[in-house]
Amino acid sequence: MKTLVCTAPGHFEFREDPIPEAGAGRARIRLKRVGICGTDLHAFEGTQPFFSYPRILGHELSGELIDAGGAAGFEPGELVTIIPYFSCGTCIACRAGKPNCCVAINVFGVHVDGGMREEIVVPTSSLLHGQGLNADELALVEPLAIGAHGVRRAGVQPGEYVLVIGAGPIGLGTMELARIAGAQVIALDINTDRLRFCREKLGVHSVVNGADSDAVEQVKAITNGDFPTVVIDATGNLRAINNGIQYLAHGGRYVLIGLQKEAFSFSHPEFHKRETTLMSSRNAVKEDFEHVIRSMKAGAIRPQTYITHMVDFDEVPAQFASWLNPATGVIKAMVHF
């Protein structure tokens, strides 16, 4: 079968691999779609933490189940997606019901080879039923689940203001899930096209350009002088993370979904006087995936809104670098097989 390998930052090559074999506890899937996310893009440019080369990228996916590997309730031929975080099941995090931050976690396409190949074999415990969603929709469940997890970590309540910094795919999904939770969502980015997308396609309550000199005052005015009680960073940008606290209400929660390599820092007095709750949000759990699938089926999320670029598997090496350029207008690139 054909496999695409990222051999080093900025380099892909195709190779021929043997078709994988399923077995007890291991399911075999023929790929239909693979979505491209920030993790893949950062890996390609050499800025992704927790990463080594060579690596087969891709963890947002859908496909046809060829062999269920004995998984109860699953049938060959059905469309499925997966939870692409393979946990040990025994560490302190797993025992506490937090396999998303397992001590020995293996993320598909990051720590272990992922989905940029015609067929894959994965643990049966990672399988999720398609529930009538199509291949495009199922490949978008994972990135939206990231946002769902961050919103749930924040404990978002109906009516409160939630500021999401970063209108990339993860940030957009976070806005959607915050809206579904009943929040009044504010989007902050420096890309005017992304902000227009937030307003026109997602119906976000308010948008603010972070490059404006009065961005803080704009956020203050939108919230009637209170500032948002939840600020979620989805940029993975050091400057944005360091500055995000200036938008946060006293008594508020600051959640970091975005990830970058460096140490971040805040003014301790600014952090302390707010009695800030600071937390990270890593990956997602099955509950988040199921929430996203239910929201899609109910029409609360329109997955096709996100897909701006669709390419054939063979075209990925030629097109991939262009998706790093915001001028291409890419929101979500989707690979089809």
mmCIF file of C-alpha atoms in Angstrom:
data_model
loop_
_atom_site.group_PDB
_atom_site.id
_atom_site.type_symbol
_atom_site.label_atom_id
_atom_site.label_comp_id
_atom_site.label_asym_id
_atom_site.label_seq_id
_atom_site.Cartn_x
_atom_site.Cartn_y
_atom_site.Cartn_z
ATOM 1 C CA MET A 1 0.000 0.000 0.000
ATOM 2 C CA LYS A 2 1.046 3.613 -0.561
ATOM 3 C CA THR A 3 2.322 5.495 2.488
ATOM 4 C CA LEU A 4 3.390 9.141 2.807
ATOM 5 C CA VAL A 5 6.239 9.779 5.252
ATOM 6 C CA CYS A 6 7.508 13.090 6.631
ATOM 7 C CA THR A 7 11.198 12.185 6.623
ATOM 8 C CA ALA A 8 12.442 15.516 8.014
ATOM 9 C CA PRO A 9 11.073 19.048 8.410
ATOM 10 C CA GLY A 10 9.931 20.239 4.994
ATOM 11 C CA HIS A 11 10.271 16.852 3.295
ATOM 12 C CA PHE A 12 7.814 14.124 2.291
ATOM 13 C CA GLU A 13 8.343 10.914 0.389
ATOM 14 C CA PHE A 14 6.021 8.132 -0.738
ATOM 15 C CA ARG A 15 6.913 4.522 -0.045
ATOM 16 C CA GLU A 16 5.289 1.133 -0.469
ATOM 17 C CA ASP A 17 4.454 -0.697 2.768
ATOM 18 C CA PRO A 18 2.842 -4.087 3.383
ATOM 19 C CA ILE A 19 -0.890 -4.072 4.086
ATOM 20 C CA PRO A 20 -1.295 -4.275 7.876
ATOM 21 C CA GLU A 21 -2.920 -7.274 9.521
ATOM 22 C CA ALA A 22 -5.653 -7.036 12.120
ATOM 23 C CA GLY A 23 -6.040 -9.404 15.057
ATOM 24 C CA ALA A 24 -7.632 -9.699 18.457
ATOM 25 C CA GLY A 25 -7.944 -6.191 19.854
ATOM 26 C CA ARG A 26 -6.659 -4.632 16.617
ATOM 27 C CA ALA A 27 -9.000 -3.210 13.953
ATOM 28 C CA ARG A 28 -8.131 -2.630 10.315
ATOM 29 C CA ILE A 29 -9.491 0.457 8.522
ATOM 30 C CA ARG A 30 -9.325 1.548 4.880
ATOM 31 C CA LEU A 31 -8.859 5.311 4.919
ATOM 32 C CA LYS A 32 -11.392 7.640 3.306
ATOM 33 C CA ARG A 33 -10.356 11.046 4.668
ATOM 34 C CA VAL A 34 -7.518 12.594 6.653
ATOM 35 C CA GLY A 35 -7.821 16.160 7.899
ATOM 36 C CA ILE A 36 -4.751 18.371 8.181
ATOM 37 C CA CYS A 37 -4.356 20.124 11.513
ATOM 38 C CA GLY A 38 -1.906 22.473 13.180
ATOM 39 C CA THR A 39 0.007 19.550 14.645
ATOM 40 C CA ASP A 40 0.706 18.240 11.136
ATOM 41 C CA LEU A 41 1.680 21.679 9.842
ATOM 42 C CA HIS A 42 3.981 22.337 12.789
ATOM 43 C CA ALA A 43 5.572 18.911 12.374
ATOM 44 C CA PHE A 44 6.231 19.695 8.719
ATOM 45 C CA GLU A 45 7.893 23.010 9.599
ATOM 46 C CA GLY A 46 9.837 21.493 12.510
ATOM 47 C CA THR A 47 8.183 23.349 15.409
ATOM 48 C CA GLN A 48 6.007 20.622 16.930
ATOM 49 C CA PRO A 49 6.865 19.511 20.506
ATOM 50 C CA PHE A 50 6.848 15.786 21.371
ATOM 51 C CA PHE A 51 7.894 14.888 17.825
ATOM 52 C CA SER A 52 10.566 12.878 16.030
ATOM 53 C CA TYR A 53 11.297 11.972 12.381
ATOM 54 C CA PRO A 54 10.624 10.090 10.196
ATOM 55 C CA ARG A 55 6.909 10.034 10.934
ATOM 56 C CA ILE A 56 3.654 9.264 9.100
ATOM 57 C CA LEU A 57 1.387 12.211 9.893
ATOM 58 C CA GLY A 58 -2.382 12.313 10.265
ATOM 59 C CA HIS A 59 -4.765 11.725 13.152
ATOM 60 C CA GLU A 60 -8.027 13.379 12.041
ATOM 61 C CA LEU A 61 -9.517 10.613 9.965
ATOM 62 C CA SER A 62 -12.397 8.497 8.816
ATOM 63 C CA GLY A 63 -12.528 5.223 7.003
ATOM 64 C CA GLU A 64 -14.268 1.969 6.199
ATOM 65 C CA LEU A 65 -13.900 -0.757 8.787
ATOM 66 C CA ILE A 66 -12.372 -3.829 7.098
ATOM 67 C CA ASP A 67 -11.837 -6.020 10.151
ATOM 68 C CA ALA A 68 -13.297 -5.121 13.557
ATOM 69 C CA GLY A 69 -10.699 -7.171 15.436
ATOM 70 C CA GLY A 70 -13.392 -8.653 17.637
ATOM 71 C CA ALA A 71 -14.769 -5.279 18.772
ATOM 72 C CA ALA A 72 -18.323 -5.811 20.034
ATOM 73 C CA GLY A 73 -21.014 -4.017 18.043
ATOM 74 C CA PHE A 74 -18.801 -3.100 15.078
ATOM 75 C CA GLU A 75 -19.339 -4.551 11.618
ATOM 76 C CA PRO A 76 -17.081 -4.669 8.551
ATOM 77 C CA GLY A 77 -18.140 -2.086 5.963
ATOM 78 C CA GLU A 78 -19.298 0.621 8.370
ATOM 79 C CA LEU A 79 -17.779 4.099 8.401
ATOM 80 C CA VAL A 80 -15.843 4.841 11.571
ATOM 81 C CA THR A 81 -13.525 7.362 13.115
ATOM 82 C CA ILE A 82 -11.081 6.877 15.973
ATOM 83 C CA ILE A 83 -9.917 8.431 19.217
ATOM 84 C CA PRO A 84 -6.268 8.812 18.177
ATOM 85 C CA TYR A 85 -4.750 8.909 21.668
ATOM 86 C CA PHE A 86 -3.505 5.501 22.728
ATOM 87 C CA SER A 87 -3.141 5.325 26.507
ATOM 88 C CA CYS A 88 -1.623 2.728 28.829
ATOM 89 C CA GLY A 89 -4.723 2.273 31.000
ATOM 90 C CA THR A 90 -2.745 1.844 34.215
ATOM 91 C CA CYS A 91 -0.935 5.117 35.057
ATOM 92 C CA ILE A 92 -2.218 7.671 37.567
ATOM 93 C CA ALA A 93 -3.973 9.720 34.870
ATOM 94 C CA CYS A 94 -5.661 6.678 33.291
ATOM 95 C CA ARG A 95 -6.782 5.431 36.696
ATOM 96 C CA ALA A 96 -8.327 8.853 37.319
ATOM 97 C CA GLY A 97 -10.312 8.690 34.063
ATOM 98 C CA LYS A 98 -7.966 11.025 32.192
ATOM 99 C CA PRO A 99 -6.463 8.879 29.424
ATOM 100 C CA ASN A 100 -6.071 12.042 27.327
ATOM 101 C CA CYS A 101 -3.028 12.960 29.461
ATOM 102 C CA CYS A 102 -1.710 9.439 30.063
ATOM 103 C CA VAL A 103 1.872 9.371 31.320
ATOM 104 C CA ALA A 104 2.876 7.092 28.425
ATOM 105 C CA ILE A 105 0.442 8.405 25.794
ATOM 106 C CA ASN A 106 1.018 7.631 22.123
ATOM 107 C CA VAL A 107 -0.795 10.048 19.846
ATOM 108 C CA PHE A 108 -1.452 8.658 16.380
ATOM 109 C CA GLY A 109 0.598 10.603 13.849
ATOM 110 C CA VAL A 110 2.735 12.249 16.545
ATOM 111 C CA HIS A 111 4.387 9.667 18.815
ATOM 112 C CA VAL A 112 3.513 6.740 16.537
ATOM 113 C CA ASP A 113 2.880 6.581 12.794
ATOM 114 C CA GLY A 114 -0.489 7.958 11.730
ATOM 115 C CA GLY A 115 -3.032 7.937 8.939
ATOM 116 C CA MET A 116 -1.318 9.157 5.767
ATOM 117 C CA ARG A 117 -1.539 5.706 4.204
ATOM 118 C CA GLU A 118 -4.177 3.646 2.485
ATOM 119 C CA GLU A 119 -4.906 1.346 5.439
ATOM 120 C CA ILE A 120 -4.223 1.395 9.170
ATOM 121 C CA VAL A 121 -4.520 -0.932 12.148
ATOM 122 C CA VAL A 122 -5.496 0.606 15.502
ATOM 123 C CA PRO A 123 -6.584 -0.641 18.926
ATOM 124 C CA THR A 124 -10.262 -1.610 18.883
ATOM 125 C CA SER A 125 -10.733 0.524 22.002
ATOM 126 C CA SER A 126 -10.180 3.611 19.825
ATOM 127 C CA LEU A 127 -13.080 2.898 17.434
ATOM 128 C CA LEU A 128 -16.124 5.167 17.226
ATOM 129 C CA HIS A 129 -19.268 4.408 15.232
ATOM 130 C CA GLY A 130 -20.022 6.773 12.353
ATOM 131 C CA GLN A 131 -23.681 7.063 13.417
ATOM 132 C CA GLY A 132 -24.768 8.082 9.944
ATOM 133 C CA LEU A 133 -22.242 10.878 9.493
ATOM 134 C CA ASN A 134 -20.340 10.970 6.210
ATOM 135 C CA ALA A 135 -16.575 10.622 5.730
ATOM 136 C CA ASP A 136 -15.907 14.381 5.744
ATOM 137 C CA GLU A 137 -17.919 14.897 8.911
ATOM 138 C CA LEU A 138 -16.280 12.022 10.749
ATOM 139 C CA ALA A 139 -12.791 13.307 9.929
ATOM 140 C CA LEU A 140 -13.712 16.596 11.642
ATOM 141 C CA VAL A 141 -14.883 15.029 14.918
ATOM 142 C CA GLU A 142 -11.416 14.909 16.507
ATOM 143 C CA PRO A 143 -10.431 18.588 16.070
ATOM 144 C CA LEU A 144 -13.859 19.663 17.303
ATOM 145 C CA ALA A 145 -13.484 17.324 20.289
ATOM 146 C CA ILE A 146 -10.336 19.257 21.243
ATOM 147 C CA GLY A 147 -12.479 22.377 21.581
ATOM 148 C CA ALA A 148 -15.204 20.456 23.387
ATOM 149 C CA HIS A 149 -12.679 19.270 25.958
ATOM 150 C CA GLY A 150 -11.322 22.785 26.521
ATOM 151 C CA VAL A 151 -14.823 24.172 26.997
ATOM 152 C CA ARG A 152 -15.655 21.402 29.446
ATOM 153 C CA ARG A 153 -12.381 21.956 31.323
ATOM 154 C CA ALA A 154 -13.314 25.620 31.652
ATOM 155 C CA GLY A 155 -16.734 24.744 33.049
ATOM 156 C CA VAL A 156 -18.407 27.207 30.688
ATOM 157 C CA GLN A 157 -21.845 28.262 31.910
ATOM 158 C CA PRO A 158 -24.784 29.667 29.906
ATOM 159 C CA GLY A 159 -24.633 33.438 29.532
ATOM 160 C CA GLU A 160 -21.012 34.022 30.460
ATOM 161 C CA TYR A 161 -18.574 35.719 28.128
ATOM 162 C CA VAL A 162 -15.892 33.450 26.672
ATOM 163 C CA LEU A 163 -12.989 34.932 24.731
ATOM 164 C CA VAL A 164 -11.255 32.538 22.326
ATOM 165 C CA ILE A 165 -7.872 33.778 21.153
ATOM 166 C CA GLY A 166 -6.943 32.296 17.781
ATOM 167 C CA ALA A 167 -9.347 31.632 14.926
ATOM 168 C CA GLY A 168 -7.583 28.645 13.425
ATOM 169 C CA PRO A 169 -9.428 25.326 13.139
ATOM 170 C CA ILE A 170 -9.046 24.456 16.835
ATOM 171 C CA GLY A 171 -10.092 27.947 17.906
ATOM 172 C CA LEU A 172 -13.092 27.921 15.585
ATOM 173 C CA GLY A 173 -14.211 24.587 16.973
ATOM 174 C CA THR A 174 -13.757 25.897 20.503
ATOM 175 C CA MET A 175 -15.992 28.863 19.644
ATOM 176 C CA GLU A 176 -18.653 26.515 18.310
ATOM 177 C CA LEU A 177 -18.629 24.328 21.405
ATOM 178 C CA ALA A 178 -18.640 27.368 23.722
ATOM 179 C CA ARG A 179 -21.673 28.669 21.817
ATOM 180 C CA ILE A 180 -23.392 25.297 22.188
ATOM 181 C CA ALA A 181 -22.674 25.519 25.943
ATOM 182 C CA GLY A 182 -24.610 28.796 25.979
ATOM 183 C CA ALA A 183 -21.722 31.255 26.139
ATOM 184 C CA GLN A 184 -21.524 34.662 24.525
ATOM 185 C CA VAL A 185 -18.417 34.106 22.435
ATOM 186 C CA ILE A 186 -15.812 36.701 21.514
ATOM 187 C CA ALA A 187 -13.249 35.838 18.831
ATOM 188 C CA LEU A 188 -9.839 37.500 18.854
ATOM 189 C CA ASP A 189 -7.332 37.147 16.033
ATOM 190 C CA ILE A 190 -5.129 39.373 13.872
ATOM 191 C CA ASN A 191 -6.333 37.849 10.584
ATOM 192 C CA THR A 192 -9.276 39.857 9.273
ATOM 193 C CA ASP A 193 -10.397 37.059 6.950
ATOM 194 C CA ARG A 194 -10.586 34.632 9.868
ATOM 195 C CA LEU A 195 -12.548 37.160 11.924
ATOM 196 C CA ARG A 196 -14.964 37.625 9.026
ATOM 197 C CA PHE A 197 -15.372 33.830 8.898
ATOM 198 C CA CYS A 198 -16.202 33.820 12.631
ATOM 199 C CA ARG A 199 -18.868 36.436 12.182
ATOM 200 C CA GLU A 200 -20.413 35.312 8.893
ATOM 201 C CA LYS A 201 -20.089 31.511 9.038
ATOM 202 C CA LEU A 202 -20.194 30.746 12.765
ATOM 203 C CA GLY A 203 -22.354 33.593 14.021
ATOM 204 C CA VAL A 204 -19.884 34.520 16.759
ATOM 205 C CA HIS A 205 -21.267 37.164 19.162
ATOM 206 C CA SER A 206 -18.353 39.630 18.759
ATOM 207 C CA VAL A 207 -14.981 39.787 16.991
ATOM 208 C CA VAL A 208 -11.899 41.801 17.937
ATOM 209 C CA ASN A 209 -8.702 42.314 15.967
ATOM 210 C CA GLY A 210 -5.835 41.704 18.367
ATOM 211 C CA ALA A 211 -3.631 44.055 16.337
ATOM 212 C CA ASP A 212 -5.835 47.026 17.246
ATOM 213 C CA SER A 213 -4.218 49.318 19.808
ATOM 214 C CA ASP A 214 -7.459 49.371 21.796
ATOM 215 C CA ALA A 215 -8.171 45.621 21.652
ATOM 216 C CA VAL A 216 -8.311 45.360 25.455
ATOM 217 C CA GLU A 217 -10.763 48.253 25.649
ATOM 218 C CA GLN A 218 -12.913 46.678 22.945
ATOM 219 C CA VAL A 219 -13.171 43.457 24.937
ATOM 220 C CA LYS A 220 -13.957 45.455 28.075
ATOM 221 C CA ALA A 221 -16.743 47.339 26.291
ATOM 222 C CA ILE A 222 -18.278 44.170 24.837
ATOM 223 C CA THR A 223 -18.497 42.685 28.335
ATOM 224 C CA ASN A 224 -19.962 45.836 29.903
ATOM 225 C CA GLY A 225 -16.744 46.544 31.761
ATOM 226 C CA ASP A 226 -16.404 43.111 33.360
ATOM 227 C CA PHE A 227 -14.071 41.316 30.896
ATOM 228 C CA PRO A 228 -14.647 37.636 29.981
ATOM 229 C CA THR A 229 -14.841 35.125 32.808
ATOM 230 C CA VAL A 230 -13.202 32.552 30.535
ATOM 231 C CA VAL A 231 -10.269 33.165 28.190
ATOM 232 C CA ILE A 232 -9.131 30.249 26.032
ATOM 233 C CA ASP A 233 -5.907 30.394 24.043
ATOM 234 C CA ALA A 234 -5.981 28.353 20.843
ATOM 235 C CA THR A 235 -2.990 29.993 19.151
ATOM 236 C CA GLY A 236 0.015 28.135 20.496
ATOM 237 C CA ASN A 237 1.773 31.504 20.101
ATOM 238 C CA LEU A 238 4.029 32.568 22.975
ATOM 239 C CA ARG A 239 3.221 36.268 22.793
ATOM 240 C CA ALA A 240 -0.508 35.590 22.640
ATOM 241 C CA ILE A 241 -0.310 33.225 25.628
ATOM 242 C CA ASN A 242 1.685 35.711 27.687
ATOM 243 C CA ASN A 243 -0.714 38.556 26.886
ATOM 244 C CA GLY A 244 -3.978 36.632 27.208
ATOM 245 C CA ILE A 245 -4.390 37.327 30.894
ATOM 246 C CA GLN A 246 -4.958 41.031 30.238
ATOM 247 C CA TYR A 247 -8.395 40.158 28.817
ATOM 248 C CA LEU A 248 -9.485 38.042 31.801
ATOM 249 C CA ALA A 249 -12.063 39.038 34.404
ATOM 250 C CA HIS A 250 -11.223 38.960 38.089
ATOM 251 C CA GLY A 251 -12.066 35.491 39.359
ATOM 252 C CA GLY A 252 -11.780 34.111 35.827
ATOM 253 C CA ARG A 253 -10.400 30.935 34.245
ATOM 254 C CA TYR A 254 -7.570 30.934 31.715
ATOM 255 C CA VAL A 255 -7.352 27.758 29.615
ATOM 256 C CA LEU A 256 -4.443 26.922 27.323
ATOM 257 C CA ILE A 257 -5.371 24.622 24.453
ATOM 258 C CA GLY A 258 -2.644 25.923 22.148
ATOM 259 C CA LEU A 259 0.844 24.473 22.599
ATOM 260 C CA GLN A 260 4.305 25.841 21.866
ATOM 261 C CA LYS A 261 7.843 24.924 22.918
ATOM 262 C CA GLU A 262 8.938 27.800 25.145
ATOM 263 C CA ALA A 263 8.336 28.767 28.783
ATOM 264 C CA PHE A 264 5.458 31.220 29.183
ATOM 265 C CA SER A 265 5.197 33.917 31.838
ATOM 266 C CA PHE A 266 2.734 36.411 33.292
ATOM 267 C CA SER A 267 3.011 39.371 35.606
ATOM 268 C CA HIS A 268 2.503 37.765 38.998
ATOM 269 C CA PRO A 269 0.517 40.752 40.373
ATOM 270 C CA GLU A 270 -1.839 40.659 37.352
ATOM 271 C CA PHE A 271 -2.261 36.893 37.755
ATOM 272 C CA HIS A 272 -2.626 37.059 41.526
ATOM 273 C CA LYS A 273 -5.048 39.959 41.826
ATOM 274 C CA ARG A 274 -7.538 38.129 39.619
ATOM 275 C CA GLU A 275 -7.253 34.944 41.685
ATOM 276 C CA THR A 276 -6.841 33.372 38.279
ATOM 277 C CA THR A 277 -7.526 29.722 37.655
ATOM 278 C CA LEU A 278 -4.954 28.535 35.105
ATOM 279 C CA MET A 279 -5.295 25.200 33.365
ATOM 280 C CA SER A 280 -4.164 23.372 30.253
ATOM 281 C CA SER A 281 -6.408 21.280 28.052
ATOM 282 C CA ARG A 282 -4.805 18.305 26.328
ATOM 283 C CA ASN A 283 -6.436 16.157 23.659
ATOM 284 C CA ALA A 284 -9.967 14.942 24.492
ATOM 285 C CA VAL A 285 -11.815 11.962 25.955
ATOM 286 C CA LYS A 286 -14.588 9.762 24.612
ATOM 287 C CA GLU A 287 -17.249 11.948 26.236
ATOM 288 C CA ASP A 288 -16.032 14.912 24.147
ATOM 289 C CA PHE A 289 -16.090 12.913 20.899
ATOM 290 C CA GLU A 290 -19.616 11.726 21.608
ATOM 291 C CA HIS A 291 -20.742 15.281 22.406
ATOM 292 C CA VAL A 292 -19.401 16.487 19.043
ATOM 293 C CA ILE A 293 -21.086 13.646 17.145
ATOM 294 C CA ARG A 294 -24.416 14.401 18.848
ATOM 295 C CA SER A 295 -24.023 18.100 18.044
ATOM 296 C CA MET A 296 -23.323 17.325 14.391
ATOM 297 C CA LYS A 297 -26.332 15.015 14.138
ATOM 298 C CA ALA A 298 -28.539 17.684 15.746
ATOM 299 C CA GLY A 299 -27.378 20.309 13.245
ATOM 300 C CA ALA A 300 -25.754 22.468 15.918
ATOM 301 C CA ILE A 301 -22.441 22.147 14.037
ATOM 302 C CA ARG A 302 -22.148 22.311 10.248
ATOM 303 C CA PRO A 303 -18.902 20.465 9.523
ATOM 304 C CA GLN A 304 -18.723 21.366 5.837
ATOM 305 C CA THR A 305 -18.294 25.017 6.840
ATOM 306 C CA TYR A 306 -14.711 24.254 7.816
ATOM 307 C CA ILE A 307 -13.472 22.433 4.712
ATOM 308 C CA THR A 308 -11.857 24.951 2.368
ATOM 309 C CA HIS A 309 -9.375 22.719 0.534
ATOM 310 C CA MET A 310 -9.876 19.137 -0.699
ATOM 311 C CA VAL A 311 -6.954 17.284 -2.275
ATOM 312 C CA ASP A 312 -6.186 13.790 -3.482
ATOM 313 C CA PHE A 313 -3.689 11.746 -1.465
ATOM 314 C CA ASP A 314 -1.223 11.838 -4.374
ATOM 315 C CA GLU A 315 -1.246 15.657 -4.354
ATOM 316 C CA VAL A 316 -0.342 16.144 -0.687
ATOM 317 C CA PRO A 317 3.441 16.691 -1.075
ATOM 318 C CA ALA A 318 2.905 19.374 -3.705
ATOM 319 C CA GLN A 319 0.171 21.188 -1.771
ATOM 320 C CA PHE A 320 1.179 20.797 1.875
ATOM 321 C CA ALA A 321 3.580 23.748 2.227
ATOM 322 C CA SER A 322 0.940 26.149 0.863
ATOM 323 C CA TRP A 323 -1.330 25.385 3.822
ATOM 324 C CA LEU A 324 1.181 27.118 6.105
ATOM 325 C CA ASN A 325 0.431 30.391 4.313
ATOM 326 C CA PRO A 326 -2.625 32.257 5.690
ATOM 327 C CA ALA A 327 -2.981 33.981 2.307
ATOM 328 C CA THR A 328 -4.338 30.725 0.842
ATOM 329 C CA GLY A 329 -7.420 31.145 3.019
ATOM 330 C CA VAL A 330 -7.138 27.605 4.340
ATOM 331 C CA ILE A 331 -9.318 26.705 7.294
ATOM 332 C CA LYS A 332 -9.329 22.933 6.983
ATOM 333 C CA ALA A 333 -7.551 20.973 4.263
ATOM 334 C CA MET A 334 -8.968 17.495 3.754
ATOM 335 C CA VAL A 335 -7.159 14.609 2.020
ATOM 336 C CA HIS A 336 -9.283 12.034 0.211
ATOM 337 C CA PHE A 337 -8.261 8.525 -0.851
#
